[in-house]
Tab-separated table of C-alpha atoms and ligand atoms in Angstrom:
chain	number	residue	atom	x	y	z
A	7	MET	CA	0.214	0.140	0.007
A	8	LYS	CA	1.415	3.565	-0.531
A	9	LEU	CA	0.004	5.650	2.381
A	10	CYS	CA	0.454	9.340	2.506
A	11	MET	CA	0.650	11.290	6.340
A	12	ILE	CA	-0.005	14.934	6.064
A	13	GLY	CA	0.982	16.289	9.421
A	14	THR	CA	4.370	14.815	10.554
A	15	GLY	CA	4.327	15.438	14.529
A	16	TYR	CA	3.842	12.960	17.343
A	17	VAL	CA	0.591	11.065	15.101
A	18	GLY	CA	1.608	11.547	11.848
A	19	LEU	CA	5.722	10.714	12.371
A	20	VAL	CA	4.195	7.777	15.001
A	21	SER	CA	1.573	6.186	12.567
A	22	GLY	CA	2.928	6.498	9.545
A	23	VAL	CA	7.021	4.639	10.483
A	24	CYS	CA	4.788	1.467	12.345
A	25	PHE	CA	2.512	1.747	9.148
A	26	SER	CA	6.703	0.902	7.077
A	27	ASP	CA	7.184	-0.897	9.151
A	28	LEU	CA	4.752	-2.919	8.504
A	29	GLY	CA	5.999	-3.176	4.490
A	30	ASN	CA	3.911	-0.079	3.512
A	31	GLU	CA	6.019	2.146	1.291
A	32	VAL	CA	4.907	5.784	3.288
A	33	ILE	CA	5.817	9.273	2.809
A	34	CYS	CA	5.271	11.729	5.464
A	35	VAL	CA	4.652	15.125	4.280
A	36	ASP	CA	5.043	18.149	6.767
A	37	GLN	CA	4.872	22.192	5.945
A	38	ASP	CA	7.248	22.661	8.511
A	39	LYS	CA	10.580	22.858	5.974
A	40	LYS	CA	12.448	22.478	8.767
A	41	LYS	CA	11.238	19.781	10.284
A	42	ILE	CA	11.304	17.650	7.467
A	43	GLU	CA	14.507	18.277	6.122
A	44	ASN	CA	15.662	17.040	9.721
A	45	LEU	CA	14.124	13.858	9.330
A	46	LYS	CA	15.997	13.862	6.342
A	47	LYS	CA	19.197	13.897	8.239
A	48	GLY	CA	17.481	11.632	10.906
A	49	ILE	CA	16.775	14.462	13.135
A	50	ILE	CA	13.980	13.386	14.918
A	51	PRO	CA	11.425	16.672	16.230
A	52	ILE	CA	10.228	14.712	19.376
A	53	TYR	CA	11.295	12.466	22.023
A	54	GLU	CA	9.720	9.358	21.782
A	55	PRO	CA	10.844	5.506	23.255
A	56	GLY	CA	12.104	3.543	20.142
A	57	LEU	CA	11.243	6.228	17.404
A	58	GLU	CA	14.717	7.021	16.234
A	59	GLU	CA	15.592	3.147	15.512
A	60	LEU	CA	12.239	2.841	13.608
A	61	VAL	CA	12.459	6.306	11.509
A	62	LEU	CA	16.389	4.925	10.901
A	63	LYS	CA	16.176	1.840	9.695
A	64	ASN	CA	12.415	2.693	8.095
A	65	TYR	CA	14.162	5.420	5.495
A	66	LYS	CA	17.593	3.765	5.528
A	67	ASN	CA	15.108	0.561	3.362
A	68	LYS	CA	13.677	3.626	1.128
A	69	ARG	CA	10.060	2.629	2.557
A	70	LEU	CA	9.842	5.262	4.863
A	71	LYS	CA	10.160	9.224	3.016
A	72	PHE	CA	9.698	12.640	4.019
A	73	SER	CA	8.295	15.902	2.038
A	74	THR	CA	6.681	18.894	2.155
A	75	ASN	CA	5.287	18.568	-1.531
A	76	LEU	CA	1.489	17.457	-0.414
A	77	LYS	CA	0.383	17.870	-3.269
A	78	LYS	CA	3.011	15.648	-5.076
A	79	SER	CA	2.323	13.040	-2.050
A	80	VAL	CA	-1.059	13.134	-2.031
A	81	SER	CA	-1.348	11.872	-5.868
A	82	THR	CA	1.124	9.290	-5.811
A	83	SER	CA	-0.666	7.844	-2.418
A	84	ASP	CA	-3.461	5.380	-2.460
A	85	ILE	CA	-4.586	6.211	1.432
A	86	ILE	CA	-4.612	9.640	3.047
A	87	PHE	CA	-4.006	10.140	6.327
A	88	ILE	CA	-4.805	13.810	7.978
A	89	CYS	CA	-2.829	13.953	10.767
A	90	VAL	CA	-2.620	17.592	11.067
A	91	GLY	CA	-3.137	18.831	14.677
A	92	THR	CA	-7.039	20.549	16.357
A	93	PRO	CA	-6.282	22.527	19.240
A	94	THR	CA	-8.297	24.662	21.228
A	95	LYS	CA	-10.036	27.430	19.502
A	96	LYS	CA	-7.980	30.885	20.661
A	97	ASN	CA	-10.884	32.385	22.013
A	98	GLY	CA	-13.289	29.441	23.686
A	99	TYR	CA	-14.061	25.680	23.668
A	100	GLY	CA	-14.385	24.602	20.653
A	101	ALA	CA	-11.616	22.207	18.235
A	102	ASP	CA	-9.860	24.987	15.751
A	103	LEU	CA	-9.936	22.654	12.714
A	104	SER	CA	-8.143	25.081	9.878
A	105	GLN	CA	-5.807	22.731	9.576
A	106	ILE	CA	-7.727	20.160	8.640
A	107	TYR	CA	-9.679	22.394	6.098
A	108	ASN	CA	-6.769	23.700	4.159
A	109	VAL	CA	-5.351	20.242	4.252
A	110	ALA	CA	-8.904	19.565	2.479
A	111	LYS	CA	-8.927	22.023	0.117
A	112	GLU	CA	-5.283	20.709	-0.704
A	113	ILE	CA	-5.858	17.100	-1.508
A	114	ARG	CA	-8.752	17.731	-3.965
A	115	ASN	CA	-6.318	19.703	-5.977
A	116	SER	CA	-4.485	15.949	-5.946
A	117	ILE	CA	-6.897	13.360	-7.108
A	118	SER	CA	-7.132	11.942	-10.472
A	119	LYS	CA	-7.577	8.288	-9.081
A	120	PHE	CA	-10.000	6.874	-6.648
A	121	LYS	CA	-8.286	7.737	-2.685
A	122	ILE	CA	-9.114	6.748	0.602
A	123	ILE	CA	-9.251	9.899	2.515
A	124	ILE	CA	-8.742	9.354	6.317
A	125	THR	CA	-9.391	11.613	9.066
A	126	LYS	CA	-6.209	10.413	12.437
A	127	SER	CA	-6.596	13.507	13.760
A	128	THR	CA	-8.769	14.393	16.168
A	129	VAL	CA	-12.647	15.953	14.958
A	130	PRO	CA	-15.352	16.714	16.134
A	131	VAL	CA	-18.069	14.644	14.861
A	132	THR	CA	-19.708	15.660	11.262
A	133	THR	CA	-16.023	16.942	10.490
A	134	GLY	CA	-15.972	13.604	7.621
A	135	ASP	CA	-18.750	15.146	6.535
A	136	GLN	CA	-17.453	19.175	6.054
A	137	ILE	CA	-14.247	17.475	4.493
A	138	GLU	CA	-16.678	15.287	1.948
A	139	LYS	CA	-18.443	18.525	1.006
A	140	ILE	CA	-15.153	20.521	0.755
A	141	ILE	CA	-13.267	18.032	-1.247
A	142	ALA	CA	-16.787	17.005	-3.738
A	143	GLN	CA	-16.842	21.334	-4.766
A	144	LYS	CA	-13.344	20.248	-7.156
A	145	VAL	CA	-14.203	16.466	-7.309
A	146	SER	CA	-16.559	13.152	-8.207
A	147	LYS	CA	-17.397	11.180	-5.283
A	148	LYS	CA	-16.183	8.271	-6.770
A	149	LYS	CA	-13.171	9.424	-6.957
A	150	PHE	CA	-12.536	9.886	-3.024
A	151	SER	CA	-14.233	8.351	-0.049
A	152	VAL	CA	-13.982	10.556	3.500
A	153	ILE	CA	-13.324	7.628	6.683
A	154	SER	CA	-12.842	8.287	10.476
A	155	ASN	CA	-10.108	6.284	11.741
A	156	PRO	CA	-9.124	7.939	15.288
A	157	GLU	CA	-6.073	7.042	17.333
A	158	PHE	CA	-5.648	6.102	20.771
A	159	LEU	CA	-1.642	6.053	20.959
A	160	ARG	CA	-0.672	7.496	23.994
A	161	GLU	CA	2.537	9.842	24.007
A	162	GLY	CA	5.673	7.795	25.937
A	163	GLU	CA	3.729	4.566	24.838
A	164	ALA	CA	2.577	5.406	20.849
A	165	ILE	CA	5.011	2.709	19.388
A	166	ARG	CA	3.382	0.002	21.503
A	167	ASP	CA	0.068	1.389	21.536
A	168	PHE	CA	0.040	1.598	18.077
A	169	THR	CA	1.650	-1.769	16.919
A	170	TYR	CA	-0.839	-3.388	20.188
A	171	PRO	CA	-4.186	-1.391	19.749
A	172	ASP	CA	-6.817	-2.948	21.750
A	173	ARG	CA	-8.788	-1.455	18.881
A	174	VAL	CA	-8.818	-0.449	15.809
A	175	VAL	CA	-12.720	1.856	14.564
A	176	ILE	CA	-13.374	2.352	10.976
A	177	GLY	CA	-15.575	4.758	10.576
A	178	THR	CA	-17.368	4.149	6.858
A	179	LYS	CA	-20.274	2.921	5.539
A	180	ASP	CA	-18.195	1.821	2.075
A	181	LYS	CA	-17.692	-1.612	1.436
A	182	LYS	CA	-14.553	-1.329	-0.820
A	183	SER	CA	-12.654	1.054	1.374
A	184	ASN	CA	-13.400	-1.079	4.820
A	185	LYS	CA	-12.223	-4.285	3.134
A	186	ILE	CA	-8.878	-2.204	2.419
A	187	LEU	CA	-8.434	-0.707	5.208
A	188	LYS	CA	-9.504	-4.080	6.923
A	189	ASN	CA	-6.681	-5.655	4.904
A	190	LEU	CA	-3.853	-2.501	6.031
A	191	TYR	CA	-4.706	-3.264	9.558
A	192	SER	CA	-4.426	-7.112	9.583
A	193	PRO	CA	-1.075	-7.900	10.926
A	194	LEU	CA	-2.284	-5.649	13.810
A	195	ILE	CA	-5.847	-7.253	13.613
A	196	SER	CA	-3.727	-10.743	13.927
A	197	LYS	CA	-1.798	-9.753	17.364
A	198	GLY	CA	-5.332	-9.556	18.809
A	199	ALA	CA	-6.441	-6.041	17.887
A	200	LYS	CA	-10.480	-5.922	17.816
A	201	TYR	CA	-11.272	-4.351	14.466
A	202	VAL	CA	-14.533	-1.885	14.553
A	203	ASN	CA	-16.004	-1.399	11.754
A	204	THR	CA	-18.957	1.954	12.338
A	205	SER	CA	-20.604	4.456	11.152
A	206	ARG	CA	-17.971	8.171	10.420
A	207	ARG	CA	-20.188	9.984	12.770
A	208	ALA	CA	-19.863	7.151	15.540
A	209	ALA	CA	-15.904	6.908	15.378
A	210	GLU	CA	-15.739	10.771	15.614
A	211	LEU	CA	-17.644	10.010	18.901
A	212	ILE	CA	-15.736	7.067	19.959
A	213	LYS	CA	-12.112	9.027	20.054
A	214	TYR	CA	-13.855	12.092	22.044
A	215	ALA	CA	-15.958	10.095	24.282
A	216	SER	CA	-12.710	7.545	24.967
A	217	ASN	CA	-10.337	10.328	25.896
A	218	ALA	CA	-13.204	11.690	27.720
A	219	PHE	CA	-14.495	9.178	29.843
A	220	LEU	CA	-10.466	9.176	30.741
A	221	ALA	CA	-10.132	12.287	32.012
A	222	THR	CA	-13.412	11.710	34.493
A	223	LYS	CA	-11.882	8.744	35.739
A	224	ILE	CA	-8.276	10.771	36.067
A	225	THR	CA	-10.212	13.523	37.628
A	226	PHE	CA	-12.372	11.426	39.968
A	227	ILE	CA	-9.419	9.633	41.531
A	228	ASN	CA	-7.609	13.083	42.410
A	229	GLU	CA	-10.669	14.243	44.000
A	230	LEU	CA	-10.766	11.058	46.206
A	231	ALA	CA	-7.409	11.092	47.140
A	232	ASN	CA	-8.499	15.088	48.723
A	233	LEU	CA	-10.602	13.214	50.367
A	234	CYS	CA	-8.249	10.608	52.073
A	235	GLU	CA	-5.722	13.638	52.440
A	236	LYS	CA	-7.896	14.718	55.723
A	237	ILE	CA	-9.320	11.007	56.803
A	238	ASP	CA	-6.055	10.075	57.210
A	239	VAL	CA	-5.900	6.951	54.400
A	240	ASN	CA	-4.055	5.932	51.254
A	241	ILE	CA	-5.205	6.628	47.947
A	242	GLU	CA	-3.182	4.115	46.483
A	243	ASP	CA	-4.982	1.947	48.268
A	244	ILE	CA	-8.009	2.889	47.502
A	245	SER	CA	-6.789	2.691	43.698
A	246	ILE	CA	-5.557	-0.894	44.590
A	247	GLY	CA	-8.867	-2.065	45.763
A	248	MET	CA	-11.102	-0.397	43.347
A	249	GLY	CA	-9.090	-1.357	39.918
A	250	LEU	CA	-8.926	-4.947	41.264
A	251	ASP	CA	-12.981	-4.944	39.974
A	252	LYS	CA	-12.690	-5.576	36.304
A	253	ARG	CA	-15.641	-3.390	35.492
A	254	ILE	CA	-13.677	-0.142	37.145
A	255	GLY	CA	-9.818	-1.546	36.002
A	256	GLY	CA	-6.602	0.144	37.688
A	257	ARG	CA	-5.919	2.120	34.809
A	258	PHE	CA	-5.871	5.946	34.795
A	259	LEU	CA	-6.821	5.506	38.095
A	260	ARG	CA	-4.019	6.957	39.628
A	261	ALA	CA	-3.934	9.992	41.748
A	262	GLY	CA	-1.637	13.133	40.534
A	263	PRO	CA	-1.880	16.522	39.566
A	264	ALA	CA	-3.882	17.542	36.797
A	265	TYR	CA	-3.826	16.184	33.643
A	266	GLY	CA	-2.585	18.198	30.616
A	267	GLY	CA	-0.868	16.745	27.409
A	268	SER	CA	-2.286	17.689	23.923
A	269	CYS	CA	-5.687	15.283	23.990
A	270	PHE	CA	-7.345	15.554	27.763
A	271	PRO	CA	-7.593	19.428	28.206
A	272	LYS	CA	-8.745	20.090	24.530
A	273	ASP	CA	-10.715	17.259	24.160
A	274	THR	CA	-12.871	17.102	26.874
A	275	LYS	CA	-13.578	21.382	25.859
A	276	ALA	CA	-14.042	20.164	22.721
A	277	ILE	CA	-17.002	17.576	23.215
A	278	VAL	CA	-19.034	19.693	25.667
A	279	THR	CA	-19.078	22.492	23.245
A	280	THR	CA	-20.419	20.055	19.750
A	281	ALA	CA	-22.419	18.731	22.916
A	282	ASP	CA	-23.526	22.448	23.705
A	283	LYS	CA	-23.992	23.233	20.050
A	284	TYR	CA	-26.939	20.133	19.693
A	285	LYS	CA	-28.305	21.593	23.333
A	286	THR	CA	-27.073	18.630	25.096
A	287	ASN	CA	-25.622	19.422	28.212
A	288	LEU	CA	-22.698	17.031	28.887
A	289	SER	CA	-22.639	17.700	33.024
A	290	VAL	CA	-20.418	15.704	33.988
A	291	ILE	CA	-17.927	16.334	31.536
A	292	LYS	CA	-18.236	20.427	32.091
A	293	SER	CA	-17.381	18.909	36.254
A	294	VAL	CA	-14.509	16.908	35.131
A	295	ILE	CA	-13.054	20.045	33.361
A	296	GLU	CA	-13.103	22.537	36.105
A	297	SER	CA	-12.202	20.169	39.176
A	298	ASN	CA	-8.785	19.851	36.790
A	299	GLN	CA	-8.703	23.638	36.537
A	300	ASN	CA	-8.980	23.793	40.673
A	301	ARG	CA	-6.089	20.831	41.001
A	302	SER	CA	-3.055	22.886	40.137
A	303	LEU	CA	-4.164	25.592	42.706
A	304	LEU	CA	-4.700	22.979	45.367
A	305	LEU	CA	-1.468	20.958	45.119
A	306	LEU	CA	-0.194	24.440	45.238
A	307	LYS	CA	-1.692	25.806	48.421
A	308	ARG	CA	-0.432	21.820	49.657
A	309	VAL	CA	2.981	23.521	48.450
A	310	GLU	CA	3.001	26.925	50.310
A	311	VAL	CA	1.357	25.250	53.320
A	312	SER	CA	4.258	22.381	53.568
A	313	LEU	CA	6.510	25.747	53.761
A	314	LYS	CA	4.132	27.662	55.979
A	315	ASN	CA	3.199	30.172	53.328
A	316	LYS	CA	7.036	31.472	53.210
A	317	ILE	CA	7.329	30.752	49.987
A	318	LYS	CA	9.805	33.720	49.480
A	319	ASN	CA	13.543	32.806	47.698
A	320	LYS	CA	12.713	29.615	48.539
A	321	LYS	CA	14.189	27.191	46.805
A	322	ILE	CA	11.948	24.511	44.714
A	323	CYS	CA	13.324	21.949	42.529
A	324	PHE	CA	11.123	20.332	40.397
A	325	LEU	CA	11.982	16.685	38.665
A	326	GLY	CA	10.475	16.861	35.709
A	327	VAL	CA	7.961	19.047	33.560
A	328	THR	CA	6.398	17.326	31.209
A	329	PHE	CA	2.484	16.632	31.416
A	330	LYS	CA	3.781	13.186	32.251
A	331	ALA	CA	6.717	10.567	31.520
A	332	ASN	CA	8.575	9.408	28.527
A	333	THR	CA	7.140	12.919	26.705
A	334	ASP	CA	9.069	15.918	26.061
A	335	ASP	CA	5.213	17.343	24.996
A	336	MET	CA	4.421	20.582	26.542
A	337	ARG	CA	1.302	21.091	25.733
A	338	ASP	CA	-1.066	21.840	28.773
A	339	SER	CA	1.173	20.428	31.550
A	340	SER	CA	0.632	21.440	34.762
A	341	SER	CA	4.101	23.123	35.494
A	342	LEU	CA	2.947	25.386	33.223
A	343	THR	CA	0.397	26.685	35.391
A	344	MET	CA	2.328	25.969	39.266
A	345	ILE	CA	5.941	27.060	38.090
A	346	PRO	CA	4.654	31.022	36.866
A	347	SER	CA	2.331	30.680	40.243
A	348	LEU	CA	5.007	30.391	42.398
A	349	ILE	CA	7.746	32.676	40.806
A	350	LYS	CA	4.745	35.776	41.218
A	351	LYS	CA	5.315	34.743	45.216
A	352	GLY	CA	9.216	34.973	45.109
A	353	ALA	CA	10.023	31.353	44.718
A	354	LEU	CA	13.194	30.590	43.115
A	355	VAL	CA	13.539	27.728	41.175
A	356	ASN	CA	15.343	25.171	39.364
A	357	TYR	CA	14.130	22.045	37.443
A	358	PHE	CA	15.882	19.032	35.767
A	359	ASP	CA	13.436	17.164	32.616
A	360	PRO	CA	15.367	13.780	30.994
A	361	THR	CA	13.968	15.828	27.702
A	362	GLY	CA	15.858	18.685	28.216
A	363	GLU	CA	15.233	22.627	28.781
A	364	LYS	CA	12.391	24.118	27.335
A	365	ASN	CA	11.519	26.886	25.731
A	366	GLU	CA	8.387	27.909	28.253
A	367	PHE	CA	9.925	28.616	31.011
A	368	LYS	CA	13.162	29.828	29.078
A	369	LYS	CA	11.994	33.479	29.914
A	370	ILE	CA	10.891	33.815	33.328
A	371	LYS	CA	13.248	35.225	35.247
A	372	ASN	CA	14.307	32.937	38.211
A	373	VAL	CA	13.402	29.785	36.805
A	374	ASN	CA	16.842	28.281	36.004
A	375	TYR	CA	17.497	24.558	34.178
A	376	SER	CA	20.084	22.188	35.878
A	377	ASN	CA	21.207	19.393	33.166
A	378	SER	CA	21.253	16.584	36.361
A	379	ILE	CA	18.849	15.266	38.569
A	380	VAL	CA	21.913	16.187	41.281
A	381	SER	CA	22.964	19.948	40.673
A	382	ALA	CA	18.548	20.771	40.669
A	383	ILE	CA	17.942	19.509	43.715
A	384	LYS	CA	20.836	19.647	46.053
A	385	ASP	CA	20.432	23.346	47.362
A	386	SER	CA	16.418	22.864	47.436
A	387	ASP	CA	14.728	23.564	50.419
A	388	LEU	CA	11.384	21.459	48.567
A	389	ILE	CA	11.127	19.547	45.569
A	390	ILE	CA	8.505	18.752	43.733
A	391	ILE	CA	8.532	15.599	41.809
A	392	HIS	CA	6.212	16.461	39.100
A	393	THR	CA	6.839	13.601	36.544
A	394	GLU	CA	7.004	9.528	36.608
A	395	TRP	CA	10.471	9.192	34.928
A	396	ASN	CA	12.089	6.235	36.182
A	397	ASP	CA	14.867	8.943	36.343
A	398	PHE	CA	13.312	9.517	39.751
A	399	LYS	CA	12.928	7.131	41.716
A	400	SER	CA	15.415	5.238	43.692
A	401	ILE	CA	17.548	9.115	44.250
A	402	ASN	CA	18.905	9.351	47.681
A	403	PHE	CA	18.215	12.703	48.674
A	404	LYS	CA	19.612	12.600	52.142
A	405	LYS	CA	23.095	12.374	50.307
A	406	ILE	CA	22.530	15.128	47.881
A	407	VAL	CA	20.805	18.086	49.569
A	408	LYS	CA	22.607	19.966	51.720
A	409	ASN	CA	19.568	21.501	53.337
A	410	LYS	CA	18.820	18.876	55.929
A	411	LYS	CA	15.754	20.054	56.305
A	412	PHE	CA	14.455	19.524	52.828
A	413	ILE	CA	10.783	18.635	51.695
A	414	ILE	CA	9.153	16.273	49.213
A	415	PHE	CA	6.287	16.890	47.274
A	416	ASP	CA	5.812	13.506	45.978
A	417	MET	CA	3.021	14.650	43.012
A	418	ARG	CA	3.167	11.208	41.498
A	419	ASN	CA	3.670	8.554	45.129
A	420	ILE	CA	6.577	7.545	43.564
A	421	TYR	CA	7.677	7.049	46.809
A	422	SER	CA	7.204	4.886	50.140
A	423	SER	CA	5.257	6.994	53.148
A	424	LYS	CA	7.118	4.762	55.500
A	425	LYS	CA	10.218	4.189	54.454
A	426	MET	CA	11.023	8.372	53.935
A	427	LYS	CA	9.196	8.085	57.853
A	428	GLU	CA	12.789	6.092	58.931
A	429	LEU	CA	14.699	8.021	56.831
A	430	LYS	CA	13.466	10.830	58.769
A	431	ILE	CA	12.824	13.381	55.406
A	432	ASN	CA	10.277	15.686	55.470
A	433	TYR	CA	8.016	13.834	52.616
A	434	PHE	CA	4.147	14.255	51.283
A	435	ALA	CA	2.532	12.398	48.614
A	436	VAL	CA	-1.221	13.055	47.132
A	437	GLY	CA	-3.742	11.694	48.540
A	438	CYS	CA	-2.437	10.394	52.051
B	19	LIG	N1	-0.525	13.567	20.572
B	19	LIG	C1	-1.091	12.242	21.223
B	19	LIG	O1	-0.229	11.671	21.210
B	19	LIG	C2	-2.122	12.165	20.168
B	19	LIG	C3	-3.105	11.190	20.408
B	19	LIG	C4	-4.171	10.711	19.679
B	19	LIG	C5	-4.890	11.347	18.294
B	19	LIG	N2	-4.113	12.980	18.704
B	19	LIG	C6	-5.060	13.936	17.676
B	19	LIG	O2	-4.046	14.358	16.002
B	19	LIG	C7	-3.758	15.240	15.397
B	19	LIG	C8	-2.511	15.804	15.366
B	19	LIG	O3	-2.050	15.524	16.815
B	19	LIG	P1	-0.021	15.497	17.470
B	19	LIG	O4	-0.266	15.360	18.962
B	19	LIG	O5	0.471	14.649	16.322
B	19	LIG	O6	-0.496	17.169	16.481
B	19	LIG	P2	1.772	17.980	16.684
B	19	LIG	O7	1.144	19.455	16.451
B	19	LIG	O8	2.386	16.905	16.861
B	19	LIG	O9	1.651	17.955	14.460
B	19	LIG	C9	0.662	18.217	13.649
B	19	LIG	C10	1.535	18.475	12.477
B	19	LIG	O10	0.696	18.904	11.146
B	19	LIG	C11	1.383	19.518	10.863
B	19	LIG	N3	0.559	20.475	9.601
B	19	LIG	C12	-0.504	21.598	9.865
B	19	LIG	N4	-1.113	21.786	8.379
B	19	LIG	C13	-0.332	21.267	7.442
B	19	LIG	C14	-0.665	21.356	6.339
B	19	LIG	N5	-1.484	22.051	5.865
B	19	LIG	N6	0.019	21.070	5.731
B	19	LIG	C15	1.269	19.890	6.154
B	19	LIG	N7	1.536	20.037	6.994
B	19	LIG	C16	0.753	20.554	8.028
B	19	LIG	C17	2.241	20.837	11.786
B	19	LIG	O11	3.325	21.317	10.761
B	19	LIG	C18	2.733	19.574	12.409
B	19	LIG	O12	4.101	18.656	12.265
B	19	LIG	C19	-4.778	16.133	16.961
B	19	LIG	O13	-6.008	15.971	16.154
B	19	LIG	C20	-4.898	15.201	18.368
B	19	LIG	O14	-6.355	15.266	18.492
B	19	LIG	C21	-3.179	12.891	19.033
């Protein structure tokens, strides 16, 4: 199969390289010239475990190509995957679909033989109808089929998630295209992925519903953690006790900071906006959004209390600033709220992240990047474990930190409170 991925970001690059690894000829297109030039030189634009090796291997064997020429790439491919961004609108909650519609307008100029056009981007229900309309303004409907195939990969585990998905969702009533796509995904289906063929609108909604549900699960356990903190119960016990019930399941049931990243915050907002448009009140998801927005403020309160409300000139170290471990993605990370807020109150913030210094903090006075865990924590009054990298799981704090009265706020509950007590370390975590 000849595939074209339009948009070579987290989704386009990962799914493109994985499809090429399965034996397809893939061309990844992006309008970002620098990104494409770098990829051709073997420089990978994002951090994702295992991605670099897979890109280099498939680029070398010529199954994977990179281009900025959308027209040519579309005309030489059989299946076109739209993988561009669908961020939240600048002035509102809904999804900004301008990148999607721009691509639809570009594609329609390059269709001379039959093409399957797939939205892999997360798009509100009925977007497929709009894409079809845009293309049909210039191309006969017999020459293309617009299909929804949402992507469920998680950053940090993207290659594994793409290769071993729980399900592949294909939204189309077009039997011929469905057959082609079932064949394309057959290597994943034979490894256990369930193939779900449904309507295009249903496929679009399945993606939003799944993300909103997972965001709800995280928010639910985060709120319970608040209760646990007041009644001397450990939230970890609750997560285990609940998660063992197969109807509930233990995943996404760990208390921590506010959920962030490029998907949950924007997708929860987008689905309530869609529902409002159809005069349906998704009140549960609205509460989730509000609770999550309050979460960083609530954790900041705990930070202030731990420092007896004396933040000025306190040396606070963040271990990890991305929204979760094993990714370099800063989009909607709770550190983006917490660090500026602490700086406003006079704190001196130092941080270390295994994926390096972040542009987001470069211009903030009194925020400093350290290039190792040791240099980041050694002078701290308070250490905040913000992301759950393995690198942070066995630090000998007592040996490294000079201030013997240092405090640890473990927002990921990595360490055992009991052990920390035995070590006489002033330690507190989430939900206990
Ligand atoms: N990141 C994730 O974990 C994830 C998971 C599942 C689904 N999604 C969805 O997938 C979509 C893409 O997300 P992402 O994180 O990969 O985005 P991204 O911002 O990392 O990548 C999008 C890319 O599209 C390119 N682009 C935009 N317009 C273009 C055009 N006209 N022609 C060529 N290239 C163009 C941009 O330059 C950018 O490189 C979003 O809808 C997102 O919600 C993301």
